[in-house]
CSV table of C-alpha atoms in Angstrom, one decimal:
chain,number,residue,atom,x,y,z
O,1,UNK,CA,0.0,0.0,0.0
O,2,UNK,CA,1.5,3.3,-1.1
O,3,UNK,CA,2.5,5.8,1.7
O,4,UNK,CA,4.5,9.0,2.2
O,5,UNK,CA,6.8,9.9,5.0
O,6,UNK,CA,7.5,13.6,5.6
O,7,UNK,CA,9.9,15.4,8.0
O,8,UNK,CA,9.1,18.6,9.7
O,9,UNK,CA,11.6,20.5,7.5
O,10,UNK,CA,9.7,19.6,4.4
O,11,UNK,CA,11.8,16.7,3.1
O,12,UNK,CA,9.5,13.8,2.0
O,13,UNK,CA,10.1,10.2,1.0
O,14,UNK,CA,7.9,7.9,-1.0
O,15,UNK,CA,7.4,4.5,0.6
O,16,UNK,CA,5.0,1.6,1.1
O,17,UNK,CA,3.2,0.2,4.2
O,18,UNK,CA,3.7,-3.5,4.6
O,19,UNK,CA,1.2,-3.7,7.5
O,20,UNK,CA,-1.8,-2.1,5.8
O,21,UNK,CA,-3.4,1.3,6.0
O,22,UNK,CA,-2.5,3.7,8.8
O,23,UNK,CA,-0.7,6.8,10.1
O,24,UNK,CA,2.1,7.3,12.6
O,25,UNK,CA,4.2,10.1,14.0
O,26,UNK,CA,7.2,10.7,16.2
O,27,UNK,CA,10.8,11.8,16.3
O,28,UNK,CA,12.7,10.1,13.4
O,29,UNK,CA,15.9,8.4,14.4
O,30,UNK,CA,18.2,5.8,12.7
O,31,UNK,CA,19.7,2.6,14.2
O,32,UNK,CA,22.9,1.1,12.8
O,33,UNK,CA,22.4,-2.5,14.0
O,34,UNK,CA,22.5,-5.2,11.3
O,35,UNK,CA,20.4,-7.6,13.5
O,36,UNK,CA,18.3,-7.4,16.6
O,37,UNK,CA,15.2,-5.6,15.2
O,38,UNK,CA,12.9,-7.4,17.6
O,39,UNK,CA,14.8,-6.1,20.6
O,40,UNK,CA,14.9,-2.6,19.1
O,41,UNK,CA,11.1,-2.7,18.5
O,42,UNK,CA,10.4,-3.5,22.1
O,43,UNK,CA,13.0,-1.3,23.8
O,44,UNK,CA,11.0,1.2,25.9
O,45,UNK,CA,13.8,3.8,25.3
O,46,UNK,CA,12.3,4.2,21.8
O,47,UNK,CA,8.9,5.5,23.1
O,48,UNK,CA,7.8,8.4,21.0
O,49,UNK,CA,10.2,7.7,18.1
O,50,UNK,CA,10.0,6.2,14.6
O,51,UNK,CA,13.0,4.1,13.9
O,52,UNK,CA,14.7,3.5,10.6
O,53,UNK,CA,17.3,0.8,10.1
O,54,UNK,CA,20.5,1.4,8.1
O,55,UNK,CA,20.8,-2.3,7.4
O,56,UNK,CA,18.7,-2.7,4.2
O,57,UNK,CA,17.1,-6.2,4.6
O,58,UNK,CA,14.8,-6.7,7.6
O,59,UNK,CA,12.4,-9.4,8.5
O,60,UNK,CA,14.4,-12.4,7.2
O,61,UNK,CA,14.5,-14.2,10.5
O,62,UNK,CA,11.0,-13.4,11.7
O,63,UNK,CA,10.1,-12.8,15.4
O,64,UNK,CA,9.8,-15.1,18.4
O,65,UNK,CA,8.4,-15.0,22.0
O,66,UNK,CA,11.8,-14.9,23.7
O,67,UNK,CA,13.7,-11.9,22.3
O,68,UNK,CA,11.3,-9.2,23.5
O,69,UNK,CA,12.6,-6.5,25.8
O,70,UNK,CA,9.3,-5.3,27.2
O,71,UNK,CA,5.6,-6.4,27.1
O,72,UNK,CA,4.8,-4.6,23.8
O,73,UNK,CA,6.2,-2.9,20.7
O,74,UNK,CA,7.4,0.5,21.8
O,75,UNK,CA,8.4,2.3,18.5
O,76,UNK,CA,5.9,4.6,16.9
O,77,UNK,CA,6.6,3.1,13.5
O,78,UNK,CA,9.3,0.9,11.9
O,79,UNK,CA,10.9,2.2,8.6
O,80,UNK,CA,13.1,-0.1,6.5
O,81,UNK,CA,14.5,-0.4,3.0
O,82,UNK,CA,13.4,-3.9,2.1
O,83,UNK,CA,11.0,-6.1,4.0
O,84,UNK,CA,11.3,-9.9,3.7
O,85,UNK,CA,8.1,-11.7,4.5
O,86,UNK,CA,9.5,-15.2,4.0
O,87,UNK,CA,11.4,-15.6,7.2
O,88,UNK,CA,13.8,-18.5,8.0
O,89,UNK,CA,14.8,-19.3,11.5
O,90,UNK,CA,14.2,-22.3,13.7
O,91,UNK,CA,13.2,-20.0,16.7
O,92,UNK,CA,10.7,-17.9,14.7
O,93,UNK,CA,7.0,-18.2,15.3
O,94,UNK,CA,5.6,-15.4,13.1
O,95,UNK,CA,6.5,-12.8,10.5
O,96,UNK,CA,7.6,-9.3,11.4
O,97,UNK,CA,4.5,-7.9,9.6
O,98,UNK,CA,2.1,-10.0,11.6
O,99,UNK,CA,3.9,-9.0,14.8
O,100,UNK,CA,3.6,-5.3,14.0
O,101,UNK,CA,0.0,-5.6,13.0
O,102,UNK,CA,-0.8,-7.5,16.3
O,103,UNK,CA,0.6,-4.5,18.2
O,104,UNK,CA,-1.0,-1.8,16.0
O,105,UNK,CA,2.3,-0.4,14.8
O,106,UNK,CA,2.9,0.6,11.3
O,107,UNK,CA,5.7,-1.0,9.2
O,108,UNK,CA,7.1,0.9,6.3
O,109,UNK,CA,9.4,-0.2,3.5
O,110,UNK,CA,10.5,0.6,0.0
O,111,UNK,CA,11.9,3.9,1.4
O,112,UNK,CA,15.4,5.2,0.6
O,113,UNK,CA,16.7,4.7,4.1
O,114,UNK,CA,20.2,5.7,3.2
O,115,UNK,CA,19.0,9.1,2.0
O,116,UNK,CA,16.9,9.4,5.1
O,117,UNK,CA,19.8,8.6,7.4
O,118,UNK,CA,22.1,11.0,5.7
O,119,UNK,CA,19.5,13.7,6.0
O,120,UNK,CA,19.1,13.1,9.7
O,121,UNK,CA,22.9,13.0,10.3
O,122,UNK,CA,23.2,16.4,8.6
O,123,UNK,CA,20.1,18.2,9.9
O,124,UNK,CA,19.6,16.3,13.2
O,125,UNK,CA,16.8,14.1,14.5
O,126,UNK,CA,13.4,15.7,13.8
O,127,UNK,CA,9.7,15.0,13.9
O,128,UNK,CA,8.1,13.0,11.1
O,129,UNK,CA,4.7,11.9,10.0
O,130,UNK,CA,3.9,8.9,7.8
O,131,UNK,CA,0.5,8.1,6.2
O,132,UNK,CA,-1.2,5.9,3.7
O,133,UNK,CA,-4.3,8.3,3.7
O,134,UNK,CA,-2.7,11.7,3.3
O,135,UNK,CA,0.1,11.7,0.7
O,136,UNK,CA,0.5,15.4,0.3
O,137,UNK,CA,4.0,16.4,1.4
O,138,UNK,CA,3.1,19.9,2.6
O,139,UNK,CA,0.2,18.5,4.6
O,140,UNK,CA,2.3,15.8,6.3
O,141,UNK,CA,5.2,18.2,7.1
O,142,UNK,CA,2.7,20.6,8.7
O,143,UNK,CA,1.3,17.7,10.8
O,144,UNK,CA,4.8,16.7,11.8
O,145,UNK,CA,5.5,20.2,13.1
O,146,UNK,CA,2.4,19.9,15.3
O,147,UNK,CA,3.9,16.9,17.1
O,148,UNK,CA,5.2,17.8,20.6
O,149,UNK,CA,9.0,18.0,20.5
O,150,UNK,CA,11.1,15.5,22.5
O,151,UNK,CA,12.5,18.2,24.7
O,152,UNK,CA,10.4,18.7,27.9
O,153,UNK,CA,8.3,15.6,27.6
O,154,UNK,CA,7.9,13.0,30.4
O,155,UNK,CA,7.8,9.8,28.4
O,156,UNK,CA,8.8,7.6,31.4
O,157,UNK,CA,5.3,7.7,32.7
O,158,UNK,CA,4.1,5.8,29.6
O,159,UNK,CA,6.6,2.9,30.0
O,160,UNK,CA,7.3,2.4,33.7
O,161,UNK,CA,5.7,-0.5,35.6
O,162,UNK,CA,2.4,0.4,37.1
O,163,UNK,CA,3.0,-1.9,40.1
O,164,UNK,CA,6.1,-3.5,41.7
O,165,UNK,CA,7.2,-6.9,40.6
O,166,UNK,CA,10.0,-9.4,41.1
O,167,UNK,CA,12.1,-10.7,38.3
O,168,UNK,CA,12.4,-14.4,38.9
O,169,UNK,CA,13.5,-17.2,36.7
O,170,UNK,CA,13.5,-15.0,33.7
O,171,UNK,CA,10.1,-13.5,34.0
O,172,UNK,CA,8.1,-10.9,36.0
O,173,UNK,CA,6.3,-12.0,39.1
O,174,UNK,CA,3.7,-9.7,40.7
O,175,UNK,CA,4.3,-9.0,44.4
O,176,UNK,CA,3.0,-6.9,47.3
O,177,UNK,CA,5.4,-4.5,49.0
O,178,UNK,CA,2.9,-3.0,51.3
O,179,UNK,CA,3.3,-5.7,54.0
O,180,UNK,CA,6.2,-6.2,56.5
O,181,UNK,CA,9.3,-5.2,54.6
O,182,UNK,CA,11.5,-8.2,55.3
O,183,UNK,CA,8.9,-10.6,53.9
O,184,UNK,CA,9.3,-9.1,50.5
O,185,UNK,CA,12.7,-10.6,49.9
O,186,UNK,CA,13.9,-14.2,49.8
O,187,UNK,CA,16.6,-15.4,52.2
O,188,UNK,CA,20.0,-13.8,51.9
O,189,UNK,CA,21.3,-17.0,50.4
O,190,UNK,CA,19.2,-16.2,47.3
O,191,UNK,CA,21.4,-13.3,46.5
O,192,UNK,CA,21.9,-9.6,47.1
O,193,UNK,CA,18.7,-7.6,47.3
O,194,UNK,CA,18.5,-5.0,44.5
O,195,UNK,CA,15.8,-2.5,43.9
O,196,UNK,CA,15.6,-1.5,40.2
O,197,UNK,CA,13.9,1.8,39.6
O,198,UNK,CA,12.0,1.3,36.3
O,199,UNK,CA,12.2,4.2,33.9
O,200,UNK,CA,11.7,1.9,30.9
O,201,UNK,CA,13.8,-1.1,31.9
O,202,UNK,CA,14.7,-3.7,29.3
O,203,UNK,CA,14.1,-7.3,30.2
O,204,UNK,CA,17.7,-8.3,29.5
O,205,UNK,CA,19.0,-5.9,32.1
O,206,UNK,CA,16.9,-7.8,34.7
O,207,UNK,CA,18.2,-11.1,33.3
O,208,UNK,CA,21.7,-9.9,33.7
O,209,UNK,CA,21.1,-8.7,37.3
O,210,UNK,CA,19.5,-12.1,38.1
O,211,UNK,CA,22.3,-14.0,36.4
O,212,UNK,CA,24.9,-12.0,38.4
O,213,UNK,CA,23.3,-13.4,41.6
O,214,UNK,CA,20.8,-10.7,42.6
O,215,UNK,CA,17.2,-10.8,43.8
O,216,UNK,CA,15.6,-8.1,41.6
O,217,UNK,CA,12.6,-6.0,42.8
O,218,UNK,CA,11.4,-3.6,40.1
O,219,UNK,CA,9.7,-0.5,41.3
O,220,UNK,CA,7.7,2.2,39.4
O,221,UNK,CA,9.6,5.3,38.4
O,222,UNK,CA,7.7,7.6,40.8
O,223,UNK,CA,8.6,5.5,43.9
O,224,UNK,CA,10.0,7.9,46.5
O,225,UNK,CA,13.3,7.4,48.3
O,226,UNK,CA,11.8,6.7,51.7
O,227,UNK,CA,9.7,3.8,50.2
O,228,UNK,CA,13.0,2.4,48.7
O,229,UNK,CA,14.7,2.6,52.1
O,230,UNK,CA,11.9,0.9,53.9
O,231,UNK,CA,12.6,-2.2,51.7
O,232,UNK,CA,16.2,-2.2,53.0
O,233,UNK,CA,17.9,-3.3,49.7
O,234,UNK,CA,21.6,-4.0,49.3
O,235,UNK,CA,21.8,-2.0,46.2
O,236,UNK,CA,19.9,0.4,43.9
O,237,UNK,CA,19.8,0.2,40.1
O,238,UNK,CA,18.6,3.1,37.9
O,239,UNK,CA,17.4,1.8,34.5
O,240,UNK,CA,17.3,3.1,30.9
O,241,UNK,CA,14.3,5.0,29.6
O,242,UNK,CA,13.0,7.2,26.9
O,243,UNK,CA,13.2,10.9,26.2
O,244,UNK,CA,14.4,14.0,28.0
O,245,UNK,CA,15.7,13.6,31.5
O,246,UNK,CA,15.2,17.3,32.3
O,247,UNK,CA,11.4,17.2,33.2
O,248,UNK,CA,11.9,14.1,35.5
O,249,UNK,CA,12.3,16.1,38.7
O,250,UNK,CA,10.6,13.4,40.8
O,251,UNK,CA,13.2,10.8,39.6
O,252,UNK,CA,16.1,13.2,40.1
O,253,UNK,CA,14.9,13.9,43.7
O,254,UNK,CA,14.7,10.2,44.5
O,255,UNK,CA,18.2,9.7,43.1
O,256,UNK,CA,19.5,12.6,45.1
O,257,UNK,CA,18.1,11.3,48.3
O,258,UNK,CA,19.5,7.8,47.7
O,259,UNK,CA,23.1,8.8,46.9
O,260,UNK,CA,25.3,7.5,49.6
O,261,UNK,CA,22.6,5.2,51.1
O,262,UNK,CA,23.5,2.0,49.2
O,263,UNK,CA,25.7,1.2,46.2
O,264,UNK,CA,24.1,2.6,43.0
O,265,UNK,CA,24.5,1.7,39.4
O,266,UNK,CA,22.8,3.7,36.6
O,267,UNK,CA,22.7,3.2,32.8
O,268,UNK,CA,21.4,5.2,29.9
O,269,UNK,CA,18.7,7.5,31.4
O,270,UNK,CA,20.0,6.4,34.8
O,271,UNK,CA,23.3,8.1,34.3
O,272,UNK,CA,21.5,11.3,33.2
O,273,UNK,CA,19.3,11.3,36.3
O,274,UNK,CA,22.2,10.7,38.6
O,275,UNK,CA,24.2,13.4,36.8
O,276,UNK,CA,21.4,15.9,37.4
O,277,UNK,CA,21.1,14.7,41.1
O,278,UNK,CA,24.8,15.7,41.4
O,279,UNK,CA,24.2,19.1,39.9
O,280,UNK,CA,25.1,18.4,36.3
O,281,UNK,CA,23.1,19.4,33.2
O,282,UNK,CA,22.0,17.4,30.2
O,283,UNK,CA,21.7,18.3,26.6
O,284,UNK,CA,20.2,16.9,23.4
O,285,UNK,CA,22.5,15.2,20.9
O,286,UNK,CA,22.2,16.1,17.2
O,287,UNK,CA,21.0,12.7,16.1
O,288,UNK,CA,21.6,10.5,19.2
O,289,UNK,CA,23.5,7.2,19.5
O,290,UNK,CA,21.3,4.3,18.3
O,291,UNK,CA,23.1,1.1,17.4
O,292,UNK,CA,25.5,-1.7,18.4
O,293,UNK,CA,28.9,-0.4,17.3
O,294,UNK,CA,29.7,2.7,19.4
O,295,UNK,CA,33.4,2.7,20.5
O,296,UNK,CA,33.8,3.7,24.1
O,297,UNK,CA,37.1,4.0,25.9
O,298,UNK,CA,37.6,3.0,29.6
O,299,UNK,CA,39.9,5.8,30.7
O,300,UNK,CA,41.5,3.9,33.6
O,301,UNK,CA,42.6,1.0,31.3
O,302,UNK,CA,42.6,2.7,27.9
O,303,UNK,CA,40.7,-0.4,26.7
O,304,UNK,CA,38.1,0.2,24.0
O,305,UNK,CA,34.7,-1.4,24.3
O,306,UNK,CA,32.3,-1.7,21.3
O,307,UNK,CA,28.9,-0.9,22.9
O,308,UNK,CA,25.2,-1.0,22.3
O,309,UNK,CA,23.5,2.4,22.7
O,310,UNK,CA,20.1,4.0,22.4
O,311,UNK,CA,19.8,7.6,23.7
O,312,UNK,CA,19.2,11.1,22.4
O,313,UNK,CA,20.4,13.0,25.5
O,314,UNK,CA,23.7,13.1,27.4
O,315,UNK,CA,25.3,14.6,30.5
O,316,UNK,CA,27.5,17.6,29.9
O,317,UNK,CA,30.8,16.6,31.5
O,318,UNK,CA,31.8,20.2,32.0
O,319,UNK,CA,28.9,20.7,34.5
O,320,UNK,CA,30.0,17.7,36.7
O,321,UNK,CA,31.8,18.6,39.9
O,322,UNK,CA,35.4,17.5,39.2
O,323,UNK,CA,36.1,17.3,43.0
O,324,UNK,CA,33.3,14.8,43.5
O,325,UNK,CA,33.3,12.5,40.4
O,326,UNK,CA,35.7,10.9,38.1
O,327,UNK,CA,34.9,10.6,34.4
O,328,UNK,CA,35.4,6.9,33.6
O,329,UNK,CA,34.3,6.4,30.0
O,330,UNK,CA,34.3,8.5,26.8
O,331,UNK,CA,32.7,8.0,23.4
O,332,UNK,CA,35.5,7.9,20.7
O,333,UNK,CA,33.2,9.0,17.9
O,334,UNK,CA,32.2,12.4,19.4
O,335,UNK,CA,33.9,12.6,22.8
O,336,UNK,CA,30.6,12.7,24.7
O,337,UNK,CA,30.5,11.4,28.3
O,338,UNK,CA,29.9,7.6,28.6
O,339,UNK,CA,30.4,7.0,32.3
O,340,UNK,CA,31.4,8.4,35.7
O,341,UNK,CA,31.9,7.3,39.3
O,342,UNK,CA,31.7,9.0,42.6
O,343,UNK,CA,34.9,9.5,44.7
O,344,UNK,CA,33.1,9.4,48.1
O,345,UNK,CA,30.1,7.1,47.5
O,346,UNK,CA,29.8,3.6,45.9
O,347,UNK,CA,28.1,4.9,42.8
O,348,UNK,CA,29.0,4.4,39.1
O,349,UNK,CA,27.2,4.9,35.8
O,350,UNK,CA,27.5,4.3,32.1
O,351,UNK,CA,25.6,5.8,29.2
O,352,UNK,CA,25.6,2.7,27.1
O,353,UNK,CA,23.8,-0.7,27.4
O,354,UNK,CA,26.0,-3.4,29.0
O,355,UNK,CA,23.2,-5.9,28.7
O,356,UNK,CA,23.7,-5.9,24.9
O,357,UNK,CA,20.2,-6.8,23.6
O,358,UNK,CA,21.0,-6.5,20.8
O,359,UNK,CA,24.7,-5.9,20.6
O,360,UNK,CA,28.2,-7.0,21.7
O,361,UNK,CA,29.0,-8.3,25.1
O,362,UNK,CA,32.2,-6.2,25.8
O,363,UNK,CA,30.6,-4.5,28.8
O,364,UNK,CA,28.8,-7.3,30.4
O,365,UNK,CA,31.3,-7.3,33.3
O,366,UNK,CA,29.6,-4.2,34.7
O,367,UNK,CA,26.9,-6.3,36.3
O,368,UNK,CA,29.5,-8.3,38.2
O,369,UNK,CA,31.2,-5.1,39.2
O,370,UNK,CA,27.9,-3.9,40.7
O,371,UNK,CA,27.7,-7.1,42.7
O,372,UNK,CA,31.3,-6.7,43.9
O,373,UNK,CA,30.5,-3.1,44.9
O,374,UNK,CA,27.5,-4.3,47.0
O,375,UNK,CA,29.6,-7.1,48.6
O,376,UNK,CA,32.4,-4.6,49.5
O,377,UNK,CA,29.9,-2.4,51.2
O,378,UNK,CA,28.1,-5.0,53.3
């Protein structure tokens, strides 16, 4: 079915919908991964965004029930060069088109994704609108300009857990944290007790924490610090999440009150919230980091890690207190901040995704480092 995608600056691209009639809108970003489209589709950090893949052929291995990173498709629309409906993989149980249709998300192909990506790299990420009904470029561009900009939006409220749950045996298990606090957790022999504040957490992060030997209790993003402390965890994890960290004052205040209480580990949005809690400022990147091939240098060892990333905002390193924190990681592509630790408190952060779903496993050691930090502070 013929469609048209238009950007807010007036650039338009002819395309086709492979999921049927529909319309979609959001900020247009590109992802450089060659595989892992199902993990990308279900990553809550993509809330409010339309994603285009730089790899041309997508859909060839179908989708399955195991590779999801949340309970639903999160992207506003999925834009690719060539869709392959005839999938071949022993783990697959349905096609990509059927999967997108089941979640009410528009899939678009036969679009010049190379031209789209080059335009975004040059002009920056921007709002877009795609439609099979309205194919007038000026009309769609005008509608794109009416979409709320990413800056200033609280998108976390749309993806965070509504109620607490434990992550046990690779799945979420509902729980009640309103009773006597110590009854929430299993025995100490079951592992260190970690509270994960959910700003849009990916399932593989919870898998990695569990595999590292932690009992993982996931709490909604608006959980206050005193409620966390009543649970008496051994450590606190701040998750990834979508959008601009600046309007998340409630999350920043919780992080500020928890600094120094127990060992803390933050990734992606977590580093931005902890940065703000320590007085730093954040800013919007031109086109963000979305892919599985970002080179990051660990400054203490000079080792370079190839990392998986998905974020459009970053912490300004010049606004961090140099007397309180050490910058630990830097992005070798654009020299943006990729990690810091605190000199006084057991706190460390990274901007990238060590859980690698999808992506390389270079940084998987960080979950073990978090457990060692908890152990050292018992």
